Coordinates of C-alpha atoms in Angstrom, one line a residue:
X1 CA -34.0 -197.5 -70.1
X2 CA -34.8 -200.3 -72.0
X3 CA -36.0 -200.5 -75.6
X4 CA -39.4 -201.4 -75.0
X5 CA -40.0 -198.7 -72.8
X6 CA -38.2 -196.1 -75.1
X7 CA -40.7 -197.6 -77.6
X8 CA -43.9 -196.7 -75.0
X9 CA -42.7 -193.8 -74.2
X10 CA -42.3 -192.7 -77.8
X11 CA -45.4 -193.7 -79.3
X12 CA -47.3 -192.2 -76.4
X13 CA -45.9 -188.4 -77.5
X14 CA -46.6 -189.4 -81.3
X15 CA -50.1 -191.2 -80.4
X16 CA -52.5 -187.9 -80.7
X17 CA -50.8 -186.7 -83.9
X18 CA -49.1 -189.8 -85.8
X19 CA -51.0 -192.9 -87.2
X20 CA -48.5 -195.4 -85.3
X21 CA -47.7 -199.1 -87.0
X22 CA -45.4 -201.5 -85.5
X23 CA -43.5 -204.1 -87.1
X24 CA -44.3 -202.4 -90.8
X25 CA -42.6 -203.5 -93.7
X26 CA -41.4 -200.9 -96.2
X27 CA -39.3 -201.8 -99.3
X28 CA -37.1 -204.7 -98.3
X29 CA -37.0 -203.4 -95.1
X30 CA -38.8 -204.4 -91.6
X31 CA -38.9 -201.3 -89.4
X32 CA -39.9 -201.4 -85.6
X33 CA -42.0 -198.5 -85.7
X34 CA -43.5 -195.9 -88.7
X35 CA -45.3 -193.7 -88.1
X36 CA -47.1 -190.9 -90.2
X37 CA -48.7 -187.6 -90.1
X38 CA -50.7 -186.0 -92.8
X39 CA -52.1 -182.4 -92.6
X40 CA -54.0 -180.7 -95.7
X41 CA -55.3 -177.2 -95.7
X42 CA -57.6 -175.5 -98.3
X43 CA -58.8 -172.1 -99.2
X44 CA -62.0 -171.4 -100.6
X45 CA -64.5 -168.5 -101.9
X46 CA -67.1 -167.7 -100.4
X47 CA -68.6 -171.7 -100.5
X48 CA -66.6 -174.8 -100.2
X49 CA -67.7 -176.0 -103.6
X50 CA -65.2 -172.8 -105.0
X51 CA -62.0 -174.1 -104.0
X52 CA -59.0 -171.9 -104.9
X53 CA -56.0 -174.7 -103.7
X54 CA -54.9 -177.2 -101.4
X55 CA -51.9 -177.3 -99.8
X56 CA -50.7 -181.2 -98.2
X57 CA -47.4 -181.4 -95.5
X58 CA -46.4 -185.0 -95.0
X59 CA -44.1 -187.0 -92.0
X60 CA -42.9 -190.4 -91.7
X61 CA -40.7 -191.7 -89.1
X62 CA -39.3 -195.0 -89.6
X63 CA -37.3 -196.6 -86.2
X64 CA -35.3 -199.4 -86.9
X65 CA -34.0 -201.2 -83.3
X66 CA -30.4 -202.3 -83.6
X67 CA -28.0 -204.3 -81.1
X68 CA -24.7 -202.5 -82.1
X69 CA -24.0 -200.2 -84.6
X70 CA -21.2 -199.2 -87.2
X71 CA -19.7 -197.7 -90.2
X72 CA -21.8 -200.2 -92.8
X73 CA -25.1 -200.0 -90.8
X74 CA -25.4 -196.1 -90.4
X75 CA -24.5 -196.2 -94.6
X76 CA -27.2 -199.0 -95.3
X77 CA -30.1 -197.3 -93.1
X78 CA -29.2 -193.9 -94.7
X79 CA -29.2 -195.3 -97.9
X80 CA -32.5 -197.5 -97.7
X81 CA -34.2 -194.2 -96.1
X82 CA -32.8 -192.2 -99.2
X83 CA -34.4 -195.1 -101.0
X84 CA -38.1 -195.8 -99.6
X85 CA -39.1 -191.6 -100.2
X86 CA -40.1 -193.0 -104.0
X87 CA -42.8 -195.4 -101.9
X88 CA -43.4 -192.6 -98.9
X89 CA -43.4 -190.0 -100.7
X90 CA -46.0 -189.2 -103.8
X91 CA -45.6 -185.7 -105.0
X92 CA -48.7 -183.9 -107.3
X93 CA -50.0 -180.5 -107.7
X94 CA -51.3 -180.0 -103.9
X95 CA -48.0 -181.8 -102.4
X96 CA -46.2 -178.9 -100.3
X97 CA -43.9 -180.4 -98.4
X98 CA -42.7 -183.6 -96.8
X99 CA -40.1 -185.1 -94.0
X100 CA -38.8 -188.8 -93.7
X101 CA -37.5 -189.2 -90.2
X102 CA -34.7 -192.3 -90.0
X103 CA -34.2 -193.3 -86.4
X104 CA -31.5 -195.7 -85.1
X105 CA -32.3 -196.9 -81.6
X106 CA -29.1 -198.3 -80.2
X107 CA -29.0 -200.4 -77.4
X108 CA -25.2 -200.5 -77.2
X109 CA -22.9 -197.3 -76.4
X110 CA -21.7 -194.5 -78.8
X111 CA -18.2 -194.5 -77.4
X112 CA -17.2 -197.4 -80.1
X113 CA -18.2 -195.0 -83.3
X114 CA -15.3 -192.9 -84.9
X115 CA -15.4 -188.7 -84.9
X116 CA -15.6 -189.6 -88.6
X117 CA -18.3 -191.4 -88.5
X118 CA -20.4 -189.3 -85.6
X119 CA -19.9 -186.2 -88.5
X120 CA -20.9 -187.8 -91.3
X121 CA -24.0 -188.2 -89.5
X122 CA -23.8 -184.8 -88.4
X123 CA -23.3 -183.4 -91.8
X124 CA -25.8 -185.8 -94.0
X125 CA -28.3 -183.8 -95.9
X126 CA -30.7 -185.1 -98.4
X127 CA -33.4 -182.2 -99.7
X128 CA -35.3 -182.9 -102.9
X129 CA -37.1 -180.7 -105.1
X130 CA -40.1 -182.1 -107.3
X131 CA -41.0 -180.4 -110.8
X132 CA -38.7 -177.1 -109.7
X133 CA -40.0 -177.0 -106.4
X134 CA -44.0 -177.1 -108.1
X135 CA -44.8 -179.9 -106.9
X136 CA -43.5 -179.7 -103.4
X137 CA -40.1 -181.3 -101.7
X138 CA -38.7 -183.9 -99.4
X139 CA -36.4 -183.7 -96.7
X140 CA -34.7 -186.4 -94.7
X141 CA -34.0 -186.3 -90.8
X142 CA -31.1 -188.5 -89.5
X143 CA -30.8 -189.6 -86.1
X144 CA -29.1 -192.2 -83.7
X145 CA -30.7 -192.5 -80.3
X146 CA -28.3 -194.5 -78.0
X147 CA -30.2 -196.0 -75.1
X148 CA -27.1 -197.3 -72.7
X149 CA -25.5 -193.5 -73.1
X150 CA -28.6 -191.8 -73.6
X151 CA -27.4 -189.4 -76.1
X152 CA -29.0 -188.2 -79.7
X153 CA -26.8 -187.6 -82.4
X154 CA -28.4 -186.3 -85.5
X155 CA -28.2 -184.3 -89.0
X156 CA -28.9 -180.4 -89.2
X157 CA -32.4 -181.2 -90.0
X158 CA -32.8 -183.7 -87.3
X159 CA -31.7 -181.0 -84.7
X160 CA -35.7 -179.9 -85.0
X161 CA -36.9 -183.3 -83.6
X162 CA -33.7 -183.8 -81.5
X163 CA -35.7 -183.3 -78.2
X164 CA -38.4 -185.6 -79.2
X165 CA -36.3 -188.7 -79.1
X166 CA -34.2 -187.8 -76.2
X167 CA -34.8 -190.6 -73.4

């Protein structure tokens, strides 16, 4: 499969519950494809004028489309990622929760990459707390989707998405 159609295919299962933008810039960044979801619930009594709270859950997924990929790449992406959830991410009194996706679309095989490498993906873990856990948190999904060898490698977190990716 080409990237292109990977792309297709991808926004096409994101279209009916992400806002989809190509070619965004984030930070100093250019990213293929971000895409975000926003959900907010809120309880009332008896009118909706007596509102007793509102709860907001957050997504972003950033893809970034890369020829090869190695050690200094998969530590630049994770780091910028680890770096944008101050712009993505805006924590207040009704903020419950909140997930920045990372994808890596590979054109090139997986072979090349290092067991030490393929675990520190494995094992990354970013999870951050705002105001004691008051003002909601943020967790970070890793993943590398290779497109020659077809194969998704991602953190613990990104094991939930895992099969969305898949080509």
């Amino acid at each position: 499969m080409n990237y292109e159609n990977y792309l297709e295919n991808l926004e096409n299962k994101l279209r009916n519950s992400f806002d989809l933008y190509r070619d965004y810039p984030l930070g100093n960044e250019m990213f293929n494809l971000y895409a975000r979801y926003y959900i907010r619930t809120e309880r009332y009594m008896l009118s909706k004028k007596a509102k007793i709270y509102g709860l907001e859950s957050h997504e972003h997924i950033l893809l970034k489309h890369l020829d090869s990929l190695d050690e200094h790449s998969i530590n630049d992406f994770t780091d910028c990622i680890v770096n944008l959830i101050e712009e993505v991410v805006e924590p207040h009194p009704e903020h419950m929760s909140s997930i920045v996706t990372g994808v890596m679309v590979v054109e090139n095989s997986l072979s090349n990459l290092g067991s030490d490498l393929v675990n520190s993906v494995r094992k990354f873990n970013y999870h951050k707390g705002y105001s004691f856990g008051l003002r909601g948190w943020v967790d970070v999904r890793i993943l590398i989707v290779s497109l020659k060898d077809g194969i998704v490698i991602s953190n613990k977190k990104g094991r939930e998405v895992e099969k969305l990716f898949k080509i």
